[in-house]
Amino acid sequence: MYLKFLFILMIVLLNGCSGNEHKQFSGYVEGENIYLASPFYGVLNFLKVQRGQHVKRGELLYRLDPNPQQMNISSIEGELAQAQSQLADLKKPRRLQEIEAIEAQIQQTNAQITLADIRVSRYQKLVDKQASDIDSLDAALAYLQQQKELKAQYEANLALAKLGSREDLIKGQQGVVDSLMAKLHVAQWELAQKTIYAPAEGIIFDTYYLQGEYVAAQQPVLSLLTPENIRIEFFVPLAFLNQLRVGQQISFACEGCQKRNSAIISYISPDAEYLPPLVYSRDNNSKLVFRIKAHITNPTLFKPGQPVMVTL
């Protein structure tokens, strides 16, 4: 905090010496890193990059130990294969031998129905000639009806055998398969989170673990500095604040670079920063400054921490 106050004080003094007519303000190049971490823990099995290395978007950076996620995937795949096999069995018709047995029963019943029809016709003629009693005819009719009902039952059994198991069993097993598929997708996603790729082109700013070290969940293994996250930052007194707006183009210079470089203001702090003493009064109004950030037009030419002189 003390160093921060010294830096702001230096800015105010330099701006005061230069005079308001020059509208020049000291600042520096700022870089905001992207910290790349996995949501899961594991040993750092493979670290492909090193500090200062340039990487492209989609390039492999590092990989954590795939277990226990890989073991979980293998377990779910085994359960899924078993559930899918059971579902396929439920959808199949019954065994061919069972279907053939039912068809044979139907054929036998058809033969019995044919004989029963003949018997009924014979008894009907005898009853008409009063050569037989009515009870014999009734018994023949009852037997014929019994065989017809038996045939209907066999035909229903045959239809069920050809269709396979009941629909409710199939739906229940399908639900088991769907649930295991969802679990498998989650496990595969978790495994994929242990292999980290570059989200954008940039420079590896720093690495925080060595290959073989244990990495806790959500702990960054490295940081990436991308060109779009390199900007300049400077402070302006209250007197100049009304001359600035977001989207305004400014120019700046630095040691060892071309004389004029452009940047676009992207942020104007809504809060003021004070130099000691912290109590605001008319006497220390000149010590009131605001933080300004601006995106550099050609950010790859600059390094974080590099001092600059901004001209509005």
Short mmCIF file of C-alpha atoms in Angstrom, two decimals:
data_model
loop_
_atom_site.label_atom_id
_atom_site.label_comp_id
_atom_site.label_asym_id
_atom_site.label_seq_id
_atom_site.Cartn_x
_atom_site.Cartn_y
_atom_site.Cartn_z
CA MET A 1 0.00 0.00 0.00
CA TYR A 2 2.88 2.37 0.81
CA LEU A 3 4.44 1.76 -2.61
CA LYS A 4 1.09 2.46 -4.25
CA PHE A 5 0.87 5.83 -2.52
CA LEU A 6 4.42 6.66 -3.62
CA PHE A 7 3.55 5.81 -7.23
CA ILE A 8 0.43 7.99 -7.23
CA LEU A 9 2.35 10.79 -5.52
CA MET A 10 5.01 10.61 -8.23
CA ILE A 11 2.29 10.87 -10.90
CA VAL A 12 0.76 13.94 -9.27
CA LEU A 13 4.15 15.63 -8.89
CA LEU A 14 5.15 14.91 -12.48
CA ASN A 15 1.83 16.16 -13.77
CA GLY A 16 2.13 19.25 -11.64
CA CYS A 17 5.61 19.98 -12.98
CA SER A 18 4.55 19.50 -16.57
CA GLY A 19 1.59 21.86 -16.27
CA ASN A 20 -1.98 21.30 -17.25
CA GLU A 21 -1.40 22.59 -20.75
CA HIS A 22 0.64 19.52 -21.74
CA LYS A 23 -1.98 17.01 -20.59
CA GLN A 24 0.63 14.32 -20.02
CA PHE A 25 0.32 11.64 -17.36
CA SER A 26 2.66 8.92 -16.22
CA GLY A 27 1.45 5.34 -16.28
CA TYR A 28 2.53 1.79 -16.94
CA VAL A 29 1.64 -1.25 -19.00
CA GLU A 30 -0.64 -3.62 -17.11
CA GLY A 31 -1.23 -7.30 -17.85
CA GLU A 32 -4.14 -9.34 -16.48
CA ASN A 33 -3.36 -13.03 -16.50
CA ILE A 34 -5.72 -15.94 -17.12
CA TYR A 35 -5.20 -18.54 -14.40
CA LEU A 36 -5.82 -22.01 -15.80
CA ALA A 37 -7.00 -24.63 -13.32
CA SER A 38 -8.94 -27.88 -13.32
CA PRO A 39 -12.03 -28.23 -11.10
CA PHE A 40 -10.65 -31.63 -10.01
CA TYR A 41 -7.56 -32.74 -8.10
CA GLY A 42 -4.76 -34.99 -9.32
CA VAL A 43 -1.05 -35.45 -9.86
CA LEU A 44 0.42 -33.30 -12.63
CA ASN A 45 1.27 -36.10 -15.07
CA PHE A 46 2.29 -33.92 -18.01
CA LEU A 47 3.37 -30.28 -18.31
CA LYS A 48 3.98 -29.37 -21.94
CA VAL A 49 4.86 -25.67 -21.64
CA GLN A 50 7.27 -23.50 -19.70
CA ARG A 51 7.41 -19.90 -18.55
CA GLY A 52 7.67 -17.37 -21.40
CA GLN A 53 6.59 -19.84 -24.09
CA HIS A 54 4.26 -18.66 -26.84
CA VAL A 55 1.19 -20.88 -27.30
CA LYS A 56 -1.64 -20.94 -29.81
CA ARG A 57 -5.34 -21.29 -29.14
CA GLY A 58 -6.28 -24.94 -28.53
CA GLU A 59 -2.70 -26.05 -27.79
CA LEU A 60 -2.28 -28.67 -25.05
CA LEU A 61 -0.85 -27.12 -21.86
CA TYR A 62 -0.97 -29.79 -19.16
CA ARG A 63 -2.74 -32.95 -18.05
CA LEU A 64 -3.59 -34.29 -14.60
CA ASP A 65 -3.79 -37.94 -13.54
CA PRO A 66 -6.97 -39.32 -15.22
CA ASN A 67 -8.00 -41.33 -12.15
CA PRO A 68 -10.41 -41.73 -10.43
CA GLN A 69 -12.49 -40.35 -13.33
CA GLN A 70 -11.15 -42.97 -15.78
CA MET A 71 -11.95 -45.82 -13.38
CA ASN A 72 -15.43 -44.40 -12.91
CA ILE A 73 -15.95 -44.36 -16.68
CA SER A 74 -14.88 -48.01 -16.97
CA SER A 75 -17.30 -49.00 -14.21
CA ILE A 76 -20.21 -47.14 -15.79
CA GLU A 77 -19.42 -48.57 -19.23
CA GLY A 78 -19.64 -52.09 -17.77
CA GLU A 79 -22.99 -51.37 -16.14
CA LEU A 80 -24.25 -49.77 -19.35
CA ALA A 81 -23.26 -52.74 -21.49
CA GLN A 82 -25.11 -55.10 -19.15
CA ALA A 83 -28.21 -52.88 -19.10
CA GLN A 84 -28.23 -52.58 -22.90
CA SER A 85 -27.94 -56.37 -23.22
CA GLN A 86 -30.91 -56.85 -20.90
CA LEU A 87 -32.93 -54.31 -22.87
CA ALA A 88 -32.14 -56.10 -26.13
CA ASP A 89 -33.25 -59.41 -24.59
CA LEU A 90 -36.53 -57.87 -23.46
CA LYS A 91 -37.21 -56.58 -26.97
CA LYS A 92 -36.53 -59.97 -28.57
CA PRO A 93 -39.34 -62.53 -29.04
CA ARG A 94 -39.20 -65.64 -26.87
CA ARG A 95 -37.13 -68.64 -27.87
CA LEU A 96 -38.04 -70.30 -31.15
CA GLN A 97 -38.69 -73.63 -29.42
CA GLU A 98 -41.30 -72.01 -27.17
CA ILE A 99 -43.06 -70.41 -30.13
CA GLU A 100 -43.09 -73.73 -32.01
CA ALA A 101 -44.59 -75.48 -28.96
CA ILE A 102 -47.43 -72.95 -28.79
CA GLU A 103 -48.08 -73.32 -32.51
CA ALA A 104 -48.28 -77.12 -32.05
CA GLN A 105 -50.84 -76.62 -29.28
CA ILE A 106 -52.93 -74.48 -31.62
CA GLN A 107 -52.78 -77.16 -34.31
CA GLN A 108 -53.90 -79.82 -31.83
CA THR A 109 -56.75 -77.61 -30.69
CA ASN A 110 -57.83 -77.07 -34.31
CA ALA A 111 -58.01 -80.85 -34.73
CA GLN A 112 -60.09 -81.16 -31.57
CA ILE A 113 -62.43 -78.41 -32.77
CA THR A 114 -62.91 -80.21 -36.08
CA LEU A 115 -63.79 -83.46 -34.28
CA ALA A 116 -66.06 -81.59 -31.87
CA ASP A 117 -67.92 -80.00 -34.80
CA ILE A 118 -68.49 -83.44 -36.31
CA ARG A 119 -69.68 -84.82 -32.98
CA VAL A 120 -72.10 -81.93 -32.45
CA SER A 121 -73.51 -82.36 -35.95
CA ARG A 122 -73.97 -86.11 -35.36
CA TYR A 123 -75.72 -85.68 -32.02
CA GLN A 124 -77.93 -82.96 -33.48
CA LYS A 125 -79.19 -85.37 -36.13
CA LEU A 126 -79.77 -88.12 -33.54
CA VAL A 127 -81.67 -85.77 -31.27
CA ASP A 128 -83.82 -84.65 -34.21
CA LYS A 129 -84.68 -88.34 -34.85
CA GLN A 130 -85.19 -88.84 -31.10
CA ALA A 131 -82.45 -91.49 -31.21
CA SER A 132 -80.34 -89.76 -28.55
CA ASP A 133 -80.93 -87.71 -25.46
CA ILE A 134 -80.44 -83.94 -25.33
CA ASP A 135 -77.74 -84.23 -22.63
CA SER A 136 -75.33 -85.86 -25.05
CA LEU A 137 -75.81 -82.94 -27.48
CA ASP A 138 -75.25 -80.41 -24.70
CA ALA A 139 -72.05 -82.16 -23.66
CA ALA A 140 -70.79 -82.12 -27.25
CA LEU A 141 -71.59 -78.40 -27.58
CA ALA A 142 -69.82 -77.62 -24.28
CA TYR A 143 -66.72 -79.50 -25.39
CA LEU A 144 -66.69 -77.60 -28.70
CA GLN A 145 -66.90 -74.26 -26.89
CA GLN A 146 -64.14 -75.31 -24.51
CA GLN A 147 -61.79 -76.12 -27.40
CA LYS A 148 -62.53 -72.78 -29.09
CA GLU A 149 -61.70 -70.89 -25.88
CA LEU A 150 -58.53 -72.94 -25.47
CA LYS A 151 -57.50 -72.03 -29.02
CA ALA A 152 -58.06 -68.32 -28.30
CA GLN A 153 -55.82 -68.59 -25.24
CA TYR A 154 -53.06 -70.32 -27.21
CA GLU A 155 -53.25 -67.67 -29.94
CA ALA A 156 -52.90 -64.91 -27.33
CA ASN A 157 -49.86 -66.69 -25.87
CA LEU A 158 -48.35 -66.93 -29.34
CA ALA A 159 -48.84 -63.22 -29.99
CA LEU A 160 -47.23 -62.36 -26.66
CA ALA A 161 -44.30 -64.68 -27.35
CA LYS A 162 -43.67 -63.02 -30.71
CA LEU A 163 -43.86 -59.50 -29.24
CA GLY A 164 -41.41 -60.20 -26.43
CA SER A 165 -41.73 -58.94 -22.86
CA ARG A 166 -44.33 -56.51 -21.64
CA GLU A 167 -44.01 -52.86 -22.59
CA ASP A 168 -43.72 -51.70 -18.98
CA LEU A 169 -40.64 -53.89 -18.48
CA ILE A 170 -39.09 -52.51 -21.66
CA LYS A 171 -39.78 -48.91 -20.60
CA GLY A 172 -38.30 -49.54 -17.18
CA GLN A 173 -35.13 -51.04 -18.60
CA GLN A 174 -34.87 -48.21 -21.14
CA GLY A 175 -34.92 -45.79 -18.22
CA VAL A 176 -32.00 -47.65 -16.63
CA VAL A 177 -30.04 -47.41 -19.89
CA ASP A 178 -30.78 -43.67 -20.26
CA SER A 179 -29.70 -43.00 -16.67
CA LEU A 180 -26.40 -44.83 -17.16
CA MET A 181 -25.80 -42.94 -20.42
CA ALA A 182 -26.23 -39.64 -18.57
CA LYS A 183 -23.82 -40.79 -15.83
CA LEU A 184 -21.31 -41.79 -18.50
CA HIS A 185 -21.49 -38.37 -20.17
CA VAL A 186 -20.89 -36.64 -16.82
CA ALA A 187 -17.91 -38.90 -16.08
CA GLN A 188 -16.45 -38.26 -19.54
CA TRP A 189 -16.86 -34.51 -19.04
CA GLU A 190 -15.09 -34.71 -15.67
CA LEU A 191 -12.20 -36.61 -17.26
CA ALA A 192 -11.94 -34.02 -20.05
CA GLN A 193 -11.59 -31.26 -17.42
CA LYS A 194 -8.26 -32.75 -16.32
CA THR A 195 -6.67 -31.96 -19.70
CA ILE A 196 -6.18 -28.21 -20.14
CA TYR A 197 -5.80 -26.44 -23.48
CA ALA A 198 -4.98 -22.81 -24.23
CA PRO A 199 -8.22 -20.78 -24.45
CA ALA A 200 -6.48 -18.17 -26.61
CA GLU A 201 -3.13 -17.30 -28.14
CA GLY A 202 -0.66 -15.79 -25.72
CA ILE A 203 2.43 -16.15 -23.54
CA ILE A 204 2.81 -18.49 -20.57
CA PHE A 205 3.37 -15.88 -17.88
CA ASP A 206 4.26 -18.32 -15.10
CA THR A 207 3.96 -21.95 -13.96
CA TYR A 208 3.24 -22.88 -10.34
CA TYR A 209 3.74 -26.66 -10.21
CA LEU A 210 6.35 -29.12 -11.39
CA GLN A 211 5.51 -32.31 -13.24
CA GLY A 212 4.77 -35.04 -10.70
CA GLU A 213 3.46 -32.70 -8.01
CA TYR A 214 -0.03 -33.05 -6.54
CA VAL A 215 -2.45 -30.30 -7.57
CA ALA A 216 -5.52 -29.56 -5.47
CA ALA A 217 -8.88 -28.91 -7.09
CA GLN A 218 -9.34 -25.42 -8.59
CA GLN A 219 -5.65 -24.55 -8.11
CA PRO A 220 -4.07 -22.90 -11.19
CA VAL A 221 -1.11 -24.75 -12.63
CA LEU A 222 -0.07 -21.85 -14.86
CA SER A 223 -1.10 -18.37 -15.97
CA LEU A 224 -1.57 -17.16 -19.54
CA LEU A 225 -1.13 -13.58 -20.74
CA THR A 226 -3.10 -12.85 -23.90
CA PRO A 227 -2.72 -9.71 -26.06
CA GLU A 228 -6.27 -8.55 -25.37
CA ASN A 229 -5.47 -8.49 -21.64
CA ILE A 230 -2.48 -6.14 -22.04
CA ARG A 231 -3.41 -2.49 -21.46
CA ILE A 232 -2.03 0.72 -20.05
CA GLU A 233 -3.06 2.14 -16.71
CA PHE A 234 -2.58 5.72 -15.51
CA PHE A 235 -4.04 8.23 -13.06
CA VAL A 236 -5.43 11.68 -13.78
CA PRO A 237 -6.32 14.50 -11.37
CA LEU A 238 -9.92 15.56 -10.89
CA ALA A 239 -9.39 18.64 -13.06
CA PHE A 240 -8.88 16.49 -16.19
CA LEU A 241 -11.57 13.88 -15.53
CA ASN A 242 -14.28 15.68 -17.52
CA GLN A 243 -12.05 15.57 -20.62
CA LEU A 244 -12.05 11.75 -20.71
CA ARG A 245 -14.64 9.23 -21.86
CA VAL A 246 -14.73 5.51 -22.56
CA GLY A 247 -13.89 4.88 -26.23
CA GLN A 248 -11.67 7.96 -26.49
CA GLN A 249 -8.37 7.49 -28.31
CA ILE A 250 -5.20 8.55 -26.55
CA SER A 251 -1.51 8.38 -27.41
CA PHE A 252 1.42 7.37 -25.28
CA ALA A 253 5.18 7.03 -25.52
CA CYS A 254 7.71 4.88 -23.75
CA GLU A 255 11.45 4.30 -23.67
CA GLY A 256 12.67 2.05 -26.47
CA CYS A 257 9.43 2.14 -28.48
CA GLN A 258 8.11 4.30 -31.26
CA LYS A 259 7.31 7.90 -30.38
CA ARG A 260 3.54 7.68 -30.73
CA ASN A 261 1.43 4.67 -29.79
CA SER A 262 -2.34 4.64 -29.61
CA ALA A 263 -4.77 3.20 -27.08
CA ILE A 264 -8.53 3.34 -26.49
CA ILE A 265 -9.88 4.17 -23.04
CA SER A 266 -11.87 1.18 -21.79
CA TYR A 267 -12.34 2.01 -18.12
CA ILE A 268 -12.66 5.13 -15.97
CA SER A 269 -12.78 4.42 -12.26
CA PRO A 270 -15.97 5.64 -10.60
CA ASP A 271 -14.12 5.96 -7.30
CA ALA A 272 -11.46 8.49 -6.42
CA GLU A 273 -8.14 7.60 -4.83
CA TYR A 274 -6.56 9.93 -2.29
CA LEU A 275 -3.04 10.55 -1.22
CA PRO A 276 -2.49 10.92 2.57
CA PRO A 277 -4.05 12.60 4.47
CA LEU A 278 -7.21 10.63 3.63
CA VAL A 279 -9.60 13.34 4.87
CA TYR A 280 -10.93 15.25 1.89
CA SER A 281 -10.81 19.04 1.90
CA ARG A 282 -10.32 21.89 -0.53
CA ASP A 283 -6.66 21.92 0.41
CA ASN A 284 -5.97 18.38 -0.83
CA ASN A 285 -8.34 18.54 -3.79
CA SER A 286 -5.33 18.44 -6.11
CA LYS A 287 -4.35 15.09 -4.61
CA LEU A 288 -7.56 13.47 -5.81
CA VAL A 289 -6.85 11.12 -8.74
CA PHE A 290 -8.83 8.61 -10.82
CA ARG A 291 -7.61 5.35 -12.32
CA ILE A 292 -7.88 5.07 -16.12
CA LYS A 293 -7.37 1.94 -18.24
CA ALA A 294 -6.96 1.83 -22.01
CA HIS A 295 -6.60 -1.01 -24.51
CA ILE A 296 -3.44 -0.79 -26.59
CA THR A 297 -3.82 -0.91 -30.37
CA ASN A 298 -0.73 -3.14 -30.81
CA PRO A 299 -0.38 -4.85 -27.40
CA THR A 300 2.18 -7.47 -28.46
CA LEU A 301 4.88 -4.77 -28.61
CA PHE A 302 4.72 -4.04 -24.87
CA LYS A 303 5.50 -5.80 -21.61
CA PRO A 304 3.64 -5.55 -18.28
CA GLY A 305 5.28 -3.09 -15.89
CA GLN A 306 6.77 -0.99 -18.69
CA PRO A 307 6.47 2.76 -17.82
CA VAL A 308 4.66 5.01 -20.29
CA MET A 309 3.82 8.69 -20.70
CA VAL A 310 0.21 9.25 -21.77
CA THR A 311 -0.85 12.25 -23.84
CA LEU A 312 -4.55 13.10 -24.13
#
